Each structure stands twice: as structure tokens, then as C-alpha cells.
């Protein structure tokens, strides 16, 4: 009935959907490969100070999205369109990325530098801010890449860290 | 050639795409109607204190996304799929919503309550945080709606406002 409604044969619709799913799956896997390579590889992961680690992670991810091939992260929000097994795999990879951010926030909390906040929700806000930026790259205010990176890191750090005494 | 690749006739593909565009256009217009009705109608717009106005706007929009029919705002990121004239109209409506937030930030700046930040970029981060939340509604930590609203408003306010002296 859906096939009829969109003017396709049933076989054509299956072919169409599974072709689109495979393409999206490959793109999202590629985006995760690049995220691992550019952002979460050892140089960042091994930065000792958690605040500096988070700042550097954000800088690299945002710069990557604007000009170094990480723009595909905007497609993370399409993940529901994948087949279940594909969803599971990509969600697992995204969770690893979240875990790095969450652990960094926990370290900040242990050092009494984090505000009194929900670490899981804050992690989602940080990720959401970074993937959001990838969608703004064609807007006027995003033309100054350095400023956009600076403002986004400063905004996030102000949300997270206790004010300096 | 695209029609062939996805297993459709050319006529079927045109029909498919324009049908999807019209549907998305109607959904996005509906989402904007609801946003106007629930969030940006006079009760919020007329709150005198800019900080309280912004807090109330965020609360209503997030609650709306979680449980009162504003979930369609997640589709704002699909706007590129609309026909050009449809895009222009929806973008115009979204811009009005941005303008309300931006004006509120300007009032906070005039009262010397805003951090030294880029008001355009901060407006996008606020909108992005609110539409992000609509995507998390099926995650564990989002099951406590009141907590999610509270945490998101507190996170955003900490990012925006100068610390209390």
C-alpha cells in the first residue's frame, strides 16, 4: 500500500529502502572512523588535564565538521532509518564516544571543578552542540570558523565549570 | 538515472519526491503553528524580566517536545529536502522564533547580566539544545521529564549568565 502511494512497485520499494539503508550505514561508519581518527585517537585521549582534554576534543571535532571532512556527523540524527542490526552497531560506536566525554566530566567532578549537574544529560548537550555546529556551516555567523570554535567551547565550558572563585 | 538506480519509473520518482516534500512542508508548518501557540504566544512574550522569559520559553518548548505534541521540531533539520519556496517560508518562521530569543539575550546584555558572548551563536546553541532534547525522549535519562527540563534550563543559563557576584 505504501509502494502504491509513492508510485513504486513493491520490489522497487524494498530495493530503494535497503539501498538507502546500506548507503547511510556506510556513511555513518565512515563518519565514526573519521571521528576516531581525528578526535578521539590517543593524542586527545591522553591529555592529562580533563578540562584541556575536553576543550581540545571540542575544538578538533568542530574544526573537523567545518572543514576537515567530519560534516557527515549531521547524519547521526538519521540513525533510526537504518536496519536494526546496523543501528545497534552505529549506536555502539557513538556510545564509546559519549563514554570518553562522560569520563572526562567525572574527572572534573572528582576535582570539584564541575557544577552540580547531571553528567549524562550534560554529555548529550555537549555532543548535540558539536553536531549542531555542522549544520550551521552555511550561515553568515559561521563564516569565521575560529570564532565559531572559540564561542562554542567557551559557551560549553561556562555551562559545565564552576565559576572561578 | 537516479530513478533507475532506486528501481522506480521517472514519473514515479517525481511523484514520490513531491509527495514527500508536501508532507514534510505540512508537518513543519504544523510544528511552527504549535510552537507559536504553546511557546511564543503573548503569555511568554510579555514576561517583563528577560531571564524569566527565556527560562519559561525553554521550559514550555522542552515540555512541549517531550509530551505535548511539539516532537515534530526534530524535523527542522530536514528542511533542506523541501522545495525552495517551501524552504523560504519555513525558514522565515524559524527566524521569527530566533529573533525572540536573540532580543531576550540583547536585553540581558543591556542589563549587564549576559556573559561576553556572540548573541547569534548563543541563540543557535539555545535552539539546538531544545530541538536536541526532542531526540532523546526515548533514552533512559529522559524518562524523568521534570529533571530533563530543569537540567537543560540550568545548563543553558549557566552558559549565558554572568556568575552571581
mmCIF file of C-alpha atoms in Angstrom:
data_model
loop_
_atom_site.group_PDB
_atom_site.id
_atom_site.type_symbol
_atom_site.label_atom_id
_atom_site.label_comp_id
_atom_site.label_asym_id
_atom_site.label_seq_id
_atom_site.Cartn_x
_atom_site.Cartn_y
_atom_site.Cartn_z
ATOM 1 C CA UNK A 1 0.000 0.000 0.000
ATOM 2 C CA UNK A 2 2.889 2.323 0.769
ATOM 3 C CA UNK A 3 4.550 1.296 -2.502
ATOM 4 C CA UNK A 4 1.377 2.217 -4.354
ATOM 5 C CA UNK A 5 1.052 5.526 -2.531
ATOM 6 C CA UNK A 6 4.537 6.642 -3.586
ATOM 7 C CA UNK A 7 4.168 5.305 -7.134
ATOM 8 C CA UNK A 8 6.578 2.344 -6.909
ATOM 9 C CA UNK A 9 6.334 -1.413 -7.301
ATOM 10 C CA UNK A 10 6.708 -3.349 -4.046
ATOM 11 C CA UNK A 11 10.035 -4.840 -5.213
ATOM 12 C CA UNK A 12 11.207 -1.377 -6.207
ATOM 13 C CA UNK A 13 10.355 -0.023 -2.773
ATOM 14 C CA UNK A 14 12.293 -2.778 -0.970
ATOM 15 C CA UNK A 15 15.263 -2.195 -3.238
ATOM 16 C CA UNK A 16 15.014 1.544 -2.688
ATOM 17 C CA UNK A 17 14.874 1.271 1.099
ATOM 18 C CA UNK A 18 17.608 -1.321 1.564
ATOM 19 C CA UNK A 19 19.864 0.581 -0.854
ATOM 20 C CA UNK A 20 19.356 3.780 1.112
ATOM 21 C CA UNK A 21 19.959 1.976 4.412
ATOM 22 C CA UNK A 22 23.228 0.474 3.212
ATOM 23 C CA UNK A 23 24.416 3.831 1.931
ATOM 24 C CA UNK A 24 23.525 5.587 5.194
ATOM 25 C CA UNK A 25 25.162 2.786 7.180
ATOM 26 C CA UNK A 26 28.388 3.150 5.223
ATOM 27 C CA UNK A 27 28.373 6.922 5.580
ATOM 28 C CA UNK A 28 27.814 6.740 9.347
ATOM 29 C CA UNK A 29 30.559 4.138 9.763
ATOM 30 C CA UNK A 30 32.875 6.392 7.778
ATOM 31 C CA UNK A 31 31.920 9.357 9.993
ATOM 32 C CA UNK A 32 32.760 7.312 13.097
ATOM 33 C CA UNK A 33 36.104 6.210 11.587
ATOM 34 C CA UNK A 34 36.984 9.830 10.963
ATOM 35 C CA UNK A 35 35.803 10.895 14.419
ATOM 36 C CA UNK A 36 38.037 8.217 15.955
ATOM 37 C CA UNK A 37 40.979 9.193 13.793
ATOM 38 C CA UNK A 38 40.733 12.969 14.131
ATOM 39 C CA UNK A 39 39.213 13.464 17.569
ATOM 40 C CA UNK A 40 39.370 10.538 19.961
ATOM 41 C CA UNK A 41 42.689 8.962 18.987
ATOM 42 C CA UNK A 42 45.441 8.861 21.641
ATOM 43 C CA UNK A 43 46.729 12.452 21.340
ATOM 44 C CA UNK A 44 43.444 13.782 22.753
ATOM 45 C CA UNK A 45 42.590 10.791 24.914
ATOM 46 C CA UNK A 46 45.952 11.062 26.687
ATOM 47 C CA UNK A 47 45.756 14.740 27.636
ATOM 48 C CA UNK A 48 46.079 14.598 31.389
ATOM 49 C CA UNK A 49 44.048 17.623 32.453
ATOM 50 C CA UNK A 50 40.332 16.845 31.909
ATOM 51 C CA UNK A 51 39.399 20.459 31.138
ATOM 52 C CA UNK A 52 42.092 20.767 28.485
ATOM 53 C CA UNK A 53 41.177 17.310 27.110
ATOM 54 C CA UNK A 54 37.545 18.366 26.683
ATOM 55 C CA UNK A 55 38.473 21.724 25.127
ATOM 56 C CA UNK A 56 40.773 20.013 22.643
ATOM 57 C CA UNK A 57 38.217 17.322 21.819
ATOM 58 C CA UNK A 58 35.614 20.008 21.086
ATOM 59 C CA UNK A 59 37.995 22.136 19.017
ATOM 60 C CA UNK A 60 39.041 19.194 16.850
ATOM 61 C CA UNK A 61 35.519 17.884 16.377
ATOM 62 C CA UNK A 62 34.089 21.290 15.425
ATOM 63 C CA UNK A 63 37.009 22.136 13.117
ATOM 64 C CA UNK A 64 36.591 18.673 11.608
ATOM 65 C CA UNK A 65 32.912 19.294 10.960
ATOM 66 C CA UNK A 66 33.500 22.676 9.367
ATOM 67 C CA UNK A 67 36.479 21.953 7.177
ATOM 68 C CA UNK A 68 38.047 18.548 7.606
ATOM 69 C CA UNK A 69 35.510 16.036 6.415
ATOM 70 C CA UNK A 70 33.504 15.389 9.571
ATOM 71 C CA UNK A 71 30.376 17.019 8.134
ATOM 72 C CA UNK A 72 28.696 13.602 7.935
ATOM 73 C CA UNK A 73 28.075 13.688 11.682
ATOM 74 C CA UNK A 74 24.901 15.644 10.838
ATOM 75 C CA UNK A 75 23.540 12.307 9.639
ATOM 76 C CA UNK A 76 23.675 10.796 13.132
ATOM 77 C CA UNK A 77 20.110 12.020 13.595
ATOM 78 C CA UNK A 78 19.080 9.734 10.680
ATOM 79 C CA UNK A 79 20.130 6.634 12.587
ATOM 80 C CA UNK A 80 16.522 5.478 13.060
ATOM 81 C CA UNK A 81 16.330 4.832 9.319
ATOM 82 C CA UNK A 82 18.912 2.028 9.499
ATOM 83 C CA UNK A 83 18.090 -1.675 9.756
ATOM 84 C CA UNK A 84 18.087 -2.853 13.424
ATOM 85 C CA UNK A 85 21.497 -4.601 13.269
ATOM 86 C CA UNK A 86 23.046 -1.551 11.609
ATOM 87 C CA UNK A 87 21.515 0.732 14.238
ATOM 88 C CA UNK A 88 22.948 -1.401 17.015
ATOM 89 C CA UNK A 89 26.460 -1.249 15.612
ATOM 90 C CA UNK A 90 26.475 2.503 14.976
ATOM 91 C CA UNK A 91 24.866 3.245 18.349
ATOM 92 C CA UNK A 92 27.618 1.182 19.996
ATOM 93 C CA UNK A 93 30.286 3.283 18.322
ATOM 94 C CA UNK A 94 28.560 6.550 19.290
ATOM 95 C CA UNK A 95 28.294 5.291 22.881
ATOM 96 C CA UNK A 96 32.080 4.875 23.016
ATOM 97 C CA UNK A 97 32.440 8.497 22.015
ATOM 98 C CA UNK A 98 29.938 9.547 24.694
ATOM 99 C CA UNK A 99 31.843 7.481 27.252
ATOM 100 C CA UNK A 100 35.031 9.454 26.647
ATOM 101 C CA UNK A 101 33.187 12.726 27.274
ATOM 102 C CA UNK A 102 31.339 11.352 30.296
ATOM 103 C CA UNK A 103 34.547 10.065 31.888
ATOM 104 C CA UNK A 104 36.135 13.470 31.375
ATOM 105 C CA UNK A 105 33.188 15.127 33.130
ATOM 106 C CA UNK A 106 33.507 12.641 36.016
ATOM 107 C CA UNK A 107 37.165 13.570 36.418
ATOM 108 C CA UNK A 108 36.194 17.234 36.530
ATOM 109 C CA UNK A 109 33.590 16.395 39.178
ATOM 110 C CA UNK A 110 36.156 14.486 41.242
ATOM 111 C CA UNK A 111 38.395 17.548 41.133
ATOM 112 C CA UNK A 112 35.407 19.662 42.277
ATOM 113 C CA UNK A 113 35.575 21.724 39.107
ATOM 114 C CA UNK A 114 32.214 20.636 37.667
ATOM 115 C CA UNK A 115 28.938 22.349 38.528
ATOM 116 C CA UNK A 116 26.301 20.295 40.277
ATOM 117 C CA UNK A 117 24.796 18.770 37.131
ATOM 118 C CA UNK A 118 23.588 15.501 35.599
ATOM 119 C CA UNK A 119 26.617 14.066 33.784
ATOM 120 C CA UNK A 120 24.548 12.014 31.310
ATOM 121 C CA UNK A 121 22.422 14.949 30.248
ATOM 122 C CA UNK A 122 25.462 17.261 30.046
ATOM 123 C CA UNK A 123 27.238 14.717 27.812
ATOM 124 C CA UNK A 124 24.275 14.763 25.429
ATOM 125 C CA UNK A 125 24.257 18.571 25.402
ATOM 126 C CA UNK A 126 27.970 18.662 24.540
ATOM 127 C CA UNK A 127 27.539 16.162 21.687
ATOM 128 C CA UNK A 128 24.407 17.928 20.498
ATOM 129 C CA UNK A 129 26.182 21.308 20.427
ATOM 130 C CA UNK A 130 29.029 19.858 18.371
ATOM 131 C CA UNK A 131 26.816 18.108 15.833
ATOM 132 C CA UNK A 132 24.592 21.203 15.680
ATOM 133 C CA UNK A 133 27.524 23.315 14.529
ATOM 134 C CA UNK A 134 27.959 21.072 11.484
ATOM 135 C CA UNK A 135 24.501 22.195 10.346
ATOM 136 C CA UNK A 136 25.293 25.918 10.609
ATOM 137 C CA UNK A 137 28.304 25.985 8.374
ATOM 138 C CA UNK A 138 26.476 27.829 5.608
ATOM 139 C CA UNK A 139 25.138 30.560 7.886
ATOM 140 C CA UNK A 140 26.705 34.026 7.950
ATOM 141 C CA UNK A 141 27.965 33.887 11.506
ATOM 142 C CA UNK A 142 29.700 30.566 10.829
ATOM 143 C CA UNK A 143 31.966 32.041 8.167
ATOM 144 C CA UNK A 144 34.536 32.892 10.836
ATOM 145 C CA UNK A 145 35.485 29.338 11.759
ATOM 146 C CA UNK A 146 37.899 30.324 14.504
ATOM 147 C CA UNK A 147 35.262 32.469 16.197
ATOM 148 C CA UNK A 148 32.635 29.726 15.973
ATOM 149 C CA UNK A 149 35.003 27.207 17.579
ATOM 150 C CA UNK A 150 36.009 29.681 20.283
ATOM 151 C CA UNK A 151 32.428 30.709 21.101
ATOM 152 C CA UNK A 152 31.162 27.129 21.209
ATOM 153 C CA UNK A 153 33.953 25.938 23.503
ATOM 154 C CA UNK A 154 33.557 28.974 25.786
ATOM 155 C CA UNK A 155 29.750 28.567 25.949
ATOM 156 C CA UNK A 156 30.063 24.891 26.846
ATOM 157 C CA UNK A 157 32.787 25.420 29.438
ATOM 158 C CA UNK A 158 30.735 28.165 31.131
ATOM 159 C CA UNK A 159 27.804 25.738 31.310
ATOM 160 C CA UNK A 160 29.964 22.989 32.831
ATOM 161 C CA UNK A 161 32.556 24.522 35.121
ATOM 162 C CA UNK A 162 32.095 26.203 38.463
ATOM 163 C CA UNK A 163 32.876 29.905 38.190
ATOM 164 C CA UNK A 164 36.390 30.836 39.196
ATOM 165 C CA UNK A 165 36.321 31.971 42.810
ATOM 166 C CA UNK B 1 19.364 7.607 -13.938
ATOM 167 C CA UNK B 2 18.554 8.098 -10.280
ATOM 168 C CA UNK B 3 15.057 6.708 -10.921
ATOM 169 C CA UNK B 4 16.639 3.610 -12.457
ATOM 170 C CA UNK B 5 19.104 3.216 -9.599
ATOM 171 C CA UNK B 6 16.338 3.126 -6.992
ATOM 172 C CA UNK B 7 14.063 0.922 -9.117
ATOM 173 C CA UNK B 8 11.369 3.476 -9.958
ATOM 174 C CA UNK B 9 9.954 4.987 -13.120
ATOM 175 C CA UNK B 10 10.891 8.624 -13.671
ATOM 176 C CA UNK B 11 7.256 9.698 -13.181
ATOM 177 C CA UNK B 12 7.082 7.619 -10.017
ATOM 178 C CA UNK B 13 10.202 9.271 -8.636
ATOM 179 C CA UNK B 14 8.849 12.785 -9.276
ATOM 180 C CA UNK B 15 5.581 11.828 -7.641
ATOM 181 C CA UNK B 16 7.445 10.276 -4.725
ATOM 182 C CA UNK B 17 9.646 13.314 -4.113
ATOM 183 C CA UNK B 18 6.979 15.981 -4.463
ATOM 184 C CA UNK B 19 4.618 13.971 -2.245
ATOM 185 C CA UNK B 20 7.289 13.689 0.450
ATOM 186 C CA UNK B 21 8.094 17.395 0.174
ATOM 187 C CA UNK B 22 4.472 18.417 0.579
ATOM 188 C CA UNK B 23 4.072 16.140 3.575
ATOM 189 C CA UNK B 24 7.238 17.465 5.231
ATOM 190 C CA UNK B 25 6.167 21.038 4.452
ATOM 191 C CA UNK B 26 2.808 20.485 6.116
ATOM 192 C CA UNK B 27 4.400 18.843 9.156
ATOM 193 C CA UNK B 28 6.914 21.682 9.596
ATOM 194 C CA UNK B 29 4.205 24.313 9.237
ATOM 195 C CA UNK B 30 2.176 22.459 11.848
ATOM 196 C CA UNK B 31 5.220 22.328 14.159
ATOM 197 C CA UNK B 32 5.657 26.101 13.791
ATOM 198 C CA UNK B 33 1.939 26.698 14.482
ATOM 199 C CA UNK B 34 2.240 24.684 17.670
ATOM 200 C CA UNK B 35 5.464 26.412 18.658
ATOM 201 C CA UNK B 36 3.754 29.779 18.219
ATOM 202 C CA UNK B 37 0.695 28.665 20.131
ATOM 203 C CA UNK B 38 2.433 26.907 23.036
ATOM 204 C CA UNK B 39 5.709 28.795 23.391
ATOM 205 C CA UNK B 40 5.922 32.201 21.773
ATOM 206 C CA UNK B 41 2.359 33.449 22.195
ATOM 207 C CA UNK B 42 1.805 36.569 24.344
ATOM 208 C CA UNK B 43 1.985 34.977 27.823
ATOM 209 C CA UNK B 44 5.689 34.208 27.331
ATOM 210 C CA UNK B 45 6.478 37.105 25.017
ATOM 211 C CA UNK B 46 5.115 39.581 27.578
ATOM 212 C CA UNK B 47 7.122 38.381 30.592
ATOM 213 C CA UNK B 48 8.986 41.507 31.594
ATOM 214 C CA UNK B 49 12.182 40.069 33.063
ATOM 215 C CA UNK B 50 14.316 38.696 30.183
ATOM 216 C CA UNK B 51 15.866 35.923 32.285
ATOM 217 C CA UNK B 52 12.463 34.661 33.424
ATOM 218 C CA UNK B 53 11.118 35.000 29.847
ATOM 219 C CA UNK B 54 13.911 32.814 28.494
ATOM 220 C CA UNK B 55 13.542 30.247 31.274
ATOM 221 C CA UNK B 56 9.811 29.999 30.662
ATOM 222 C CA UNK B 57 10.260 29.787 26.875
ATOM 223 C CA UNK B 58 12.712 26.915 27.305
ATOM 224 C CA UNK B 59 10.532 25.076 29.829
ATOM 225 C CA UNK B 60 7.458 25.249 27.599
ATOM 226 C CA UNK B 61 9.315 24.275 24.438
ATOM 227 C CA UNK B 62 11.045 21.278 26.054
ATOM 228 C CA UNK B 63 7.881 20.098 27.823
ATOM 229 C CA UNK B 64 6.076 20.531 24.509
ATOM 230 C CA UNK B 65 8.639 18.383 22.725
ATOM 231 C CA UNK B 66 8.512 15.627 25.309
ATOM 232 C CA UNK B 67 4.795 15.359 25.913
ATOM 233 C CA UNK B 68 2.659 17.985 24.258
ATOM 234 C CA UNK B 69 2.936 17.439 20.538
ATOM 235 C CA UNK B 70 5.995 19.510 19.676
ATOM 236 C CA UNK B 71 8.060 16.433 18.793
ATOM 237 C CA UNK B 72 7.928 17.405 15.126
ATOM 238 C CA UNK B 73 10.566 20.071 15.727
ATOM 239 C CA UNK B 74 13.122 17.257 15.242
ATOM 240 C CA UNK B 75 12.224 17.519 11.567
ATOM 241 C CA UNK B 76 13.594 21.067 11.305
ATOM 242 C CA UNK B 77 16.913 19.512 10.321
ATOM 243 C CA UNK B 78 15.176 18.033 7.238
ATOM 244 C CA UNK B 79 14.370 21.484 5.876
ATOM 245 C CA UNK B 80 16.869 21.132 3.023
ATOM 246 C CA UNK B 81 14.632 18.475 1.491
ATOM 247 C CA UNK B 82 11.828 20.980 0.835
ATOM 248 C CA UNK B 83 11.254 22.757 -2.455
ATOM 249 C CA UNK B 84 12.940 26.215 -2.495
ATOM 250 C CA UNK B 85 9.726 28.221 -1.953
ATOM 251 C CA UNK B 86 8.716 25.940 0.927
ATOM 252 C CA UNK B 87 12.183 26.269 2.481
ATOM 253 C CA UNK B 88 11.965 30.038 2.293
ATOM 254 C CA UNK B 89 8.638 30.147 4.110
ATOM 255 C CA UNK B 90 9.614 27.741 6.895
ATOM 256 C CA UNK B 91 12.998 29.413 7.358
ATOM 257 C CA UNK B 92 11.190 32.746 7.724
ATOM 258 C CA UNK B 93 9.044 31.337 10.507
ATOM 259 C CA UNK B 94 12.031 29.810 12.305
ATOM 260 C CA UNK B 95 13.836 33.158 12.030
ATOM 261 C CA UNK B 96 10.993 34.844 13.918
ATOM 262 C CA UNK B 97 11.445 32.345 16.727
ATOM 263 C CA UNK B 98 15.208 33.010 16.757
ATOM 264 C CA UNK B 99 14.532 36.747 16.857
ATOM 265 C CA UNK B 100 12.543 36.426 20.087
ATOM 266 C CA UNK B 101 15.437 34.576 21.743
ATOM 267 C CA UNK B 102 18.036 36.971 20.340
ATOM 268 C CA UNK B 103 16.131 40.040 21.566
ATOM 269 C CA UNK B 104 15.889 38.468 25.009
ATOM 270 C CA UNK B 105 19.663 37.935 25.049
ATOM 271 C CA UNK B 106 20.178 41.558 23.988
ATOM 272 C CA UNK B 107 18.054 42.736 26.913
ATOM 273 C CA UNK B 108 20.157 40.606 29.254
ATOM 274 C CA UNK B 109 23.289 42.165 27.759
ATOM 275 C CA UNK B 110 21.898 45.674 28.248
ATOM 276 C CA UNK B 111 21.296 44.841 31.893
ATOM 277 C CA UNK B 112 24.907 43.583 32.111
ATOM 278 C CA UNK B 113 23.698 40.107 33.037
ATOM 279 C CA UNK B 114 24.970 38.340 29.909
ATOM 280 C CA UNK B 115 28.482 36.951 29.588
ATOM 281 C CA UNK B 116 30.686 38.410 26.884
ATOM 282 C CA UNK B 117 29.440 36.181 24.068
ATOM 283 C CA UNK B 118 28.273 36.213 20.446
ATOM 284 C CA UNK B 119 24.488 36.627 20.622
ATOM 285 C CA UNK B 120 23.851 34.988 17.216
ATOM 286 C CA UNK B 121 25.859 31.892 18.043
ATOM 287 C CA UNK B 122 24.345 31.649 21.533
ATOM 288 C CA UNK B 123 20.833 31.835 20.014
ATOM 289 C CA UNK B 124 21.663 28.877 17.776
ATOM 290 C CA UNK B 125 23.033 26.908 20.733
ATOM 291 C CA UNK B 126 19.839 27.532 22.717
ATOM 292 C CA UNK B 127 17.616 26.425 19.812
ATOM 293 C CA UNK B 128 19.879 23.465 19.119
ATOM 294 C CA UNK B 129 19.747 22.325 22.757
ATOM 295 C CA UNK B 130 15.948 22.482 22.743
ATOM 296 C CA UNK B 131 15.500 20.582 19.483
ATOM 297 C CA UNK B 132 18.160 18.095 20.606
ATOM 298 C CA UNK B 133 16.102 17.179 23.649
ATOM 299 C CA UNK B 134 13.218 16.088 21.398
ATOM 300 C CA UNK B 135 15.521 13.379 20.004
ATOM 301 C CA UNK B 136 16.435 11.982 23.427
ATOM 302 C CA UNK B 137 12.947 11.291 24.655
ATOM 303 C CA UNK B 138 13.380 7.533 24.378
ATOM 304 C CA UNK B 139 16.656 7.438 26.295
ATOM 305 C CA UNK B 140 16.782 6.297 29.918
ATOM 306 C CA UNK B 141 17.850 9.596 31.401
ATOM 307 C CA UNK B 142 14.992 11.379 29.638
ATOM 308 C CA UNK B 143 12.328 9.372 31.447
ATOM 309 C CA UNK B 144 12.286 11.931 34.247
ATOM 310 C CA UNK B 145 10.812 14.817 32.257
ATOM 311 C CA UNK B 146 10.976 17.333 35.081
ATOM 312 C CA UNK B 147 14.662 16.608 35.655
ATOM 313 C CA UNK B 148 15.474 16.881 31.947
ATOM 314 C CA UNK B 149 13.744 20.272 31.737
ATOM 315 C CA UNK B 150 15.444 21.501 34.912
ATOM 316 C CA UNK B 151 18.925 20.318 33.855
ATOM 317 C CA UNK B 152 18.626 21.765 30.355
ATOM 318 C CA UNK B 153 17.453 25.172 31.569
ATOM 319 C CA UNK B 154 20.150 25.272 34.286
ATOM 320 C CA UNK B 155 22.904 24.233 31.817
ATOM 321 C CA UNK B 156 21.853 26.912 29.347
ATOM 322 C CA UNK B 157 21.537 29.652 31.959
ATOM 323 C CA UNK B 158 24.997 28.842 33.338
ATOM 324 C CA UNK B 159 26.381 29.166 29.812
ATOM 325 C CA UNK B 160 24.676 32.532 29.278
ATOM 326 C CA UNK B 161 24.643 34.480 32.530
ATOM 327 C CA UNK B 162 27.499 36.075 34.386
ATOM 328 C CA UNK B 163 28.108 34.270 37.660
ATOM 329 C CA UNK B 164 26.434 35.859 40.660
ATOM 330 C CA UNK B 165 28.973 38.065 42.402
#
